[in-house]
mmCIF file with all atom_site columns, C-alpha atoms in Angstrom:
data_model
loop_
_atom_site.group_PDB
_atom_site.id
_atom_site.type_symbol
_atom_site.label_atom_id
_atom_site.label_alt_id
_atom_site.label_comp_id
_atom_site.label_asym_id
_atom_site.label_entity_id
_atom_site.label_seq_id
_atom_site.pdbx_PDB_ins_code
_atom_site.Cartn_x
_atom_site.Cartn_y
_atom_site.Cartn_z
_atom_site.occupancy
_atom_site.B_iso_or_equiv
_atom_site.pdbx_formal_charge
_atom_site.auth_seq_id
_atom_site.auth_comp_id
_atom_site.auth_asym_id
_atom_site.auth_atom_id
_atom_site.pdbx_PDB_model_num
ATOM 1   C CA . MET A 1 1   ? 95.009  140.504 92.216  1.00 74.00 ? 1   MET A CA 1
ATOM 2   C CA . SER A 1 2   ? 97.576  141.854 94.646  1.00 87.00 ? 2   SER A CA 1
ATOM 3   C CA . ILE A 1 3   ? 98.402  139.743 97.670  1.00 92.00 ? 3   ILE A CA 1
ATOM 4   C CA . GLU A 1 4   ? 100.296 141.082 100.679 1.00 91.00 ? 4   GLU A CA 1
ATOM 5   C CA . LEU A 1 5   ? 101.261 139.471 103.948 1.00 92.00 ? 5   LEU A CA 1
ATOM 6   C CA . ASN A 1 6   ? 99.241  141.233 106.664 1.00 96.00 ? 6   ASN A CA 1
ATOM 7   C CA . HIS A 1 7   ? 100.464 139.598 109.887 1.00 97.00 ? 7   HIS A CA 1
ATOM 8   C CA . THR A 1 8   ? 101.995 136.502 111.350 1.00 97.00 ? 8   THR A CA 1
ATOM 9   C CA . ILE A 1 9   ? 102.033 135.024 114.839 1.00 98.00 ? 9   ILE A CA 1
ATOM 10  C CA . VAL A 1 10  ? 105.193 135.018 116.954 1.00 98.00 ? 10  VAL A CA 1
ATOM 11  C CA . GLU A 1 11  ? 105.111 132.547 119.827 1.00 98.00 ? 11  GLU A CA 1
ATOM 12  C CA . SER A 1 12  ? 106.482 133.815 123.134 1.00 98.00 ? 12  SER A CA 1
ATOM 13  C CA . PRO A 1 13  ? 106.268 132.875 126.825 1.00 98.00 ? 13  PRO A CA 1
ATOM 14  C CA . ASP A 1 14  ? 106.139 136.661 127.512 1.00 98.00 ? 14  ASP A CA 1
ATOM 15  C CA . PRO A 1 15  ? 104.620 138.491 124.524 1.00 98.00 ? 15  PRO A CA 1
ATOM 16  C CA . ASP A 1 16  ? 105.082 141.957 126.025 1.00 98.00 ? 16  ASP A CA 1
ATOM 17  C CA . ALA A 1 17  ? 108.800 141.369 126.687 1.00 97.00 ? 17  ALA A CA 1
ATOM 18  C CA . GLY A 1 18  ? 109.401 139.798 123.281 1.00 98.00 ? 18  GLY A CA 1
ATOM 19  C CA . ALA A 1 19  ? 107.596 142.586 121.445 1.00 98.00 ? 19  ALA A CA 1
ATOM 20  C CA . ALA A 1 20  ? 109.397 145.249 123.491 1.00 98.00 ? 20  ALA A CA 1
ATOM 21  C CA . PHE A 1 21  ? 112.779 143.689 122.643 1.00 98.00 ? 21  PHE A CA 1
ATOM 22  C CA . LEU A 1 22  ? 112.010 143.761 118.927 1.00 98.00 ? 22  LEU A CA 1
ATOM 23  C CA . THR A 1 23  ? 110.682 147.325 118.877 1.00 98.00 ? 23  THR A CA 1
ATOM 24  C CA . GLU A 1 24  ? 113.590 148.633 120.940 1.00 97.00 ? 24  GLU A CA 1
ATOM 25  C CA . VAL A 1 25  ? 116.271 146.885 118.876 1.00 97.00 ? 25  VAL A CA 1
ATOM 26  C CA . LEU A 1 26  ? 114.759 147.783 115.491 1.00 97.00 ? 26  LEU A CA 1
ATOM 27  C CA . GLY A 1 27  ? 113.675 151.282 116.562 1.00 97.00 ? 27  GLY A CA 1
ATOM 28  C CA . LEU A 1 28  ? 109.991 150.656 115.856 1.00 97.00 ? 28  LEU A CA 1
ATOM 29  C CA . PRO A 1 29  ? 106.960 152.254 117.567 1.00 96.00 ? 29  PRO A CA 1
ATOM 30  C CA . ALA A 1 30  ? 105.912 150.747 120.893 1.00 97.00 ? 30  ALA A CA 1
ATOM 31  C CA . PRO A 1 31  ? 103.785 147.597 120.670 1.00 98.00 ? 31  PRO A CA 1
ATOM 32  C CA . THR A 1 32  ? 100.008 147.762 120.978 1.00 97.00 ? 32  THR A CA 1
ATOM 33  C CA . HIS A 1 33  ? 97.471  145.179 122.095 1.00 98.00 ? 33  HIS A CA 1
ATOM 34  C CA . PHE A 1 34  ? 94.691  143.548 120.115 1.00 97.00 ? 34  PHE A CA 1
ATOM 35  C CA . GLY A 1 35  ? 92.755  140.819 121.890 1.00 97.00 ? 35  GLY A CA 1
ATOM 36  C CA . PRO A 1 36  ? 95.275  138.297 123.239 1.00 97.00 ? 36  PRO A CA 1
ATOM 37  C CA . PHE A 1 37  ? 98.089  139.634 121.031 1.00 98.00 ? 37  PHE A CA 1
ATOM 38  C CA . THR A 1 38  ? 100.908 142.104 121.557 1.00 98.00 ? 38  THR A CA 1
ATOM 39  C CA . VAL A 1 39  ? 101.257 143.690 118.132 1.00 98.00 ? 39  VAL A CA 1
ATOM 40  C CA . VAL A 1 40  ? 104.409 145.075 116.528 1.00 98.00 ? 40  VAL A CA 1
ATOM 41  C CA . GLU A 1 41  ? 103.778 147.135 113.390 1.00 97.00 ? 41  GLU A CA 1
ATOM 42  C CA . VAL A 1 42  ? 106.736 146.395 111.161 1.00 95.00 ? 42  VAL A CA 1
ATOM 43  C CA . ALA A 1 43  ? 105.932 148.224 107.915 1.00 88.00 ? 43  ALA A CA 1
ATOM 44  C CA . HIS A 1 44  ? 103.143 149.078 105.486 1.00 84.00 ? 44  HIS A CA 1
ATOM 45  C CA . GLY A 1 45  ? 100.394 147.290 107.408 1.00 88.00 ? 45  GLY A CA 1
ATOM 46  C CA . LEU A 1 46  ? 102.513 144.233 108.240 1.00 95.00 ? 46  LEU A CA 1
ATOM 47  C CA . SER A 1 47  ? 102.512 143.230 111.882 1.00 97.00 ? 47  SER A CA 1
ATOM 48  C CA . LEU A 1 48  ? 104.075 140.557 114.043 1.00 98.00 ? 48  LEU A CA 1
ATOM 49  C CA . ASP A 1 49  ? 101.458 139.490 116.566 1.00 98.00 ? 49  ASP A CA 1
ATOM 50  C CA . TYR A 1 50  ? 103.036 138.025 119.700 1.00 98.00 ? 50  TYR A CA 1
ATOM 51  C CA . MET A 1 51  ? 100.977 135.266 121.317 1.00 98.00 ? 51  MET A CA 1
ATOM 52  C CA . ALA A 1 52  ? 101.559 133.635 124.693 1.00 98.00 ? 52  ALA A CA 1
ATOM 53  C CA . VAL A 1 53  ? 102.694 130.015 124.561 1.00 97.00 ? 53  VAL A CA 1
ATOM 54  C CA . ALA A 1 54  ? 104.578 128.099 127.226 1.00 96.00 ? 54  ALA A CA 1
ATOM 55  C CA . GLU A 1 55  ? 107.152 126.594 124.855 1.00 96.00 ? 55  GLU A CA 1
ATOM 56  C CA . PRO A 1 56  ? 107.674 128.555 121.633 1.00 96.00 ? 56  PRO A CA 1
ATOM 57  C CA . HIS A 1 57  ? 108.795 126.801 118.469 1.00 96.00 ? 57  HIS A CA 1
ATOM 58  C CA . PRO A 1 58  ? 111.790 128.799 117.180 1.00 96.00 ? 58  PRO A CA 1
ATOM 59  C CA . GLN A 1 59  ? 111.231 130.494 113.841 1.00 97.00 ? 59  GLN A CA 1
ATOM 60  C CA . HIS A 1 60  ? 113.294 132.732 111.567 1.00 97.00 ? 60  HIS A CA 1
ATOM 61  C CA . TYR A 1 61  ? 112.294 136.349 110.943 1.00 97.00 ? 61  TYR A CA 1
ATOM 62  C CA . ALA A 1 62  ? 114.385 138.507 108.574 1.00 97.00 ? 62  ALA A CA 1
ATOM 63  C CA . PHE A 1 63  ? 114.166 142.293 108.385 1.00 97.00 ? 63  PHE A CA 1
ATOM 64  C CA . LEU A 1 64  ? 115.360 144.283 105.381 1.00 96.00 ? 64  LEU A CA 1
ATOM 65  C CA . VAL A 1 65  ? 116.756 147.547 106.775 1.00 96.00 ? 65  VAL A CA 1
ATOM 66  C CA . PRO A 1 66  ? 118.329 150.626 105.156 1.00 95.00 ? 66  PRO A CA 1
ATOM 67  C CA . ASP A 1 67  ? 122.132 150.772 105.119 1.00 94.00 ? 67  ASP A CA 1
ATOM 68  C CA . ASP A 1 68  ? 122.257 153.673 107.583 1.00 94.00 ? 68  ASP A CA 1
ATOM 69  C CA . GLU A 1 69  ? 119.983 151.871 110.048 1.00 96.00 ? 69  GLU A CA 1
ATOM 70  C CA . PHE A 1 70  ? 122.035 148.673 110.051 1.00 97.00 ? 70  PHE A CA 1
ATOM 71  C CA . ALA A 1 71  ? 124.838 150.204 112.147 1.00 96.00 ? 71  ALA A CA 1
ATOM 72  C CA . VAL A 1 72  ? 122.320 151.750 114.554 1.00 97.00 ? 72  VAL A CA 1
ATOM 73  C CA . ILE A 1 73  ? 120.587 148.403 115.104 1.00 98.00 ? 73  ILE A CA 1
ATOM 74  C CA . ALA A 1 74  ? 123.927 146.588 115.450 1.00 97.00 ? 74  ALA A CA 1
ATOM 75  C CA . GLU A 1 75  ? 124.958 149.097 118.120 1.00 97.00 ? 75  GLU A CA 1
ATOM 76  C CA . ARG A 1 76  ? 121.699 148.573 120.027 1.00 98.00 ? 76  ARG A CA 1
ATOM 77  C CA . LEU A 1 77  ? 122.403 144.844 120.032 1.00 98.00 ? 77  LEU A CA 1
ATOM 78  C CA . ARG A 1 78  ? 125.962 145.428 121.304 1.00 97.00 ? 78  ARG A CA 1
ATOM 79  C CA . GLU A 1 79  ? 124.653 147.709 124.069 1.00 97.00 ? 79  GLU A CA 1
ATOM 80  C CA . ARG A 1 80  ? 122.308 144.923 125.197 1.00 96.00 ? 80  ARG A CA 1
ATOM 81  C CA . GLY A 1 81  ? 125.053 142.298 125.059 1.00 97.00 ? 81  GLY A CA 1
ATOM 82  C CA . VAL A 1 82  ? 123.275 140.368 122.295 1.00 98.00 ? 82  VAL A CA 1
ATOM 83  C CA . PRO A 1 83  ? 125.804 138.483 120.157 1.00 98.00 ? 83  PRO A CA 1
ATOM 84  C CA . THR A 1 84  ? 125.497 138.693 116.365 1.00 98.00 ? 84  THR A CA 1
ATOM 85  C CA . PHE A 1 85  ? 126.542 136.124 113.809 1.00 98.00 ? 85  PHE A CA 1
ATOM 86  C CA . ALA A 1 86  ? 127.446 136.135 110.122 1.00 97.00 ? 86  ALA A CA 1
ATOM 87  C CA . ASP A 1 87  ? 125.513 132.926 109.431 1.00 96.00 ? 87  ASP A CA 1
ATOM 88  C CA . PRO A 1 88  ? 122.092 131.501 110.318 1.00 96.00 ? 88  PRO A CA 1
ATOM 89  C CA . GLY A 1 89  ? 123.664 128.585 112.216 1.00 96.00 ? 89  GLY A CA 1
ATOM 90  C CA . HIS A 1 90  ? 125.407 131.027 114.559 1.00 96.00 ? 90  HIS A CA 1
ATOM 91  C CA . ARG A 1 91  ? 128.836 129.494 113.894 1.00 97.00 ? 91  ARG A CA 1
ATOM 92  C CA . ARG A 1 92  ? 130.682 132.658 112.776 1.00 97.00 ? 92  ARG A CA 1
ATOM 93  C CA . PRO A 1 93  ? 130.512 135.645 115.137 1.00 97.00 ? 93  PRO A CA 1
ATOM 94  C CA . GLY A 1 94  ? 129.971 139.101 113.682 1.00 96.00 ? 94  GLY A CA 1
ATOM 95  C CA . GLN A 1 95  ? 128.358 140.170 110.432 1.00 96.00 ? 95  GLN A CA 1
ATOM 96  C CA . ASN A 1 96  ? 128.380 139.248 106.751 1.00 96.00 ? 96  ASN A CA 1
ATOM 97  C CA . THR A 1 97  ? 128.617 141.162 103.476 1.00 95.00 ? 97  THR A CA 1
ATOM 98  C CA . ASN A 1 98  ? 126.380 138.935 101.370 1.00 92.00 ? 98  ASN A CA 1
ATOM 99  C CA . ASP A 1 99  ? 125.184 140.413 98.071  1.00 92.00 ? 99  ASP A CA 1
ATOM 100 C CA . GLY A 1 100 ? 127.374 143.466 98.663  1.00 93.00 ? 100 GLY A CA 1
ATOM 101 C CA . GLY A 1 101 ? 125.330 144.535 101.664 1.00 95.00 ? 101 GLY A CA 1
ATOM 102 C CA . GLN A 1 102 ? 125.467 143.857 105.377 1.00 96.00 ? 102 GLN A CA 1
ATOM 103 C CA . GLY A 1 103 ? 123.770 141.146 107.393 1.00 97.00 ? 103 GLY A CA 1
ATOM 104 C CA . ALA A 1 104 ? 123.665 139.749 110.900 1.00 98.00 ? 104 ALA A CA 1
ATOM 105 C CA . TYR A 1 105 ? 121.766 137.077 112.800 1.00 98.00 ? 105 TYR A CA 1
ATOM 106 C CA . PHE A 1 106 ? 120.833 137.161 116.489 1.00 98.00 ? 106 PHE A CA 1
ATOM 107 C CA . ASP A 1 107 ? 118.493 135.460 118.930 1.00 97.00 ? 107 ASP A CA 1
ATOM 108 C CA . SER A 1 108 ? 115.344 136.959 120.386 1.00 97.00 ? 108 SER A CA 1
ATOM 109 C CA . PRO A 1 109 ? 114.554 136.346 124.072 1.00 95.00 ? 109 PRO A CA 1
ATOM 110 C CA . GLU A 1 110 ? 112.259 133.467 122.979 1.00 95.00 ? 110 GLU A CA 1
ATOM 111 C CA . GLY A 1 111 ? 114.990 131.852 120.902 1.00 96.00 ? 111 GLY A CA 1
ATOM 112 C CA . HIS A 1 112 ? 113.752 132.953 117.479 1.00 97.00 ? 112 HIS A CA 1
ATOM 113 C CA . ASN A 1 113 ? 116.545 133.410 114.922 1.00 98.00 ? 113 ASN A CA 1
ATOM 114 C CA . LEU A 1 114 ? 116.290 137.056 113.831 1.00 98.00 ? 114 LEU A CA 1
ATOM 115 C CA . GLU A 1 115 ? 118.149 138.581 110.905 1.00 98.00 ? 115 GLU A CA 1
ATOM 116 C CA . ILE A 1 116 ? 118.833 142.097 109.701 1.00 98.00 ? 116 ILE A CA 1
ATOM 117 C CA . LEU A 1 117 ? 120.067 142.581 106.145 1.00 97.00 ? 117 LEU A CA 1
ATOM 118 C CA . THR A 1 118 ? 120.532 145.527 103.826 1.00 97.00 ? 118 THR A CA 1
ATOM 119 C CA . ARG A 1 119 ? 120.129 143.716 100.495 1.00 95.00 ? 119 ARG A CA 1
ATOM 120 C CA . PRO A 1 120 ? 117.666 140.980 99.554  1.00 93.00 ? 120 PRO A CA 1
ATOM 121 C CA . TYR A 1 121 ? 119.176 137.581 98.792  1.00 89.00 ? 121 TYR A CA 1
ATOM 122 C CA . GLY A 1 122 ? 120.414 137.330 95.221  1.00 89.00 ? 122 GLY A CA 1
ATOM 123 C CA . SER A 1 123 ? 120.420 141.088 94.627  1.00 89.00 ? 123 SER A CA 1
ATOM 124 C CA . GLY A 1 124 ? 124.196 141.460 94.481  1.00 78.00 ? 124 GLY A CA 1
ATOM 125 C CA . GLY A 1 125 ? 124.716 139.661 91.207  1.00 58.00 ? 125 GLY A CA 1
#
């Protein structure tokens, strides 16, 4: 039996704005709507479904990106004035080189802790 994650809910006071931020920063197709959700197709049938809530509970979402896309995404964040950090606690500004790749953490408009990385954890030996 093969099991795949199909979708997860992302809480947001403004689902359209949150989904637009993510698609613009990551360079994904524009969000769509399904019922009460604003849907971001991430990859291979996986979606993040933004749902309206008054007070979102911050979560962590990590995105594995190709090496050549990392710099493009980092530049989009700089253009928007979104600070990036080398650690999940946002104590060290900038980026990291964990596992021989690149990584950065940043906040979404809702306060979710987002991460882009070019190598999965533990893959660098």
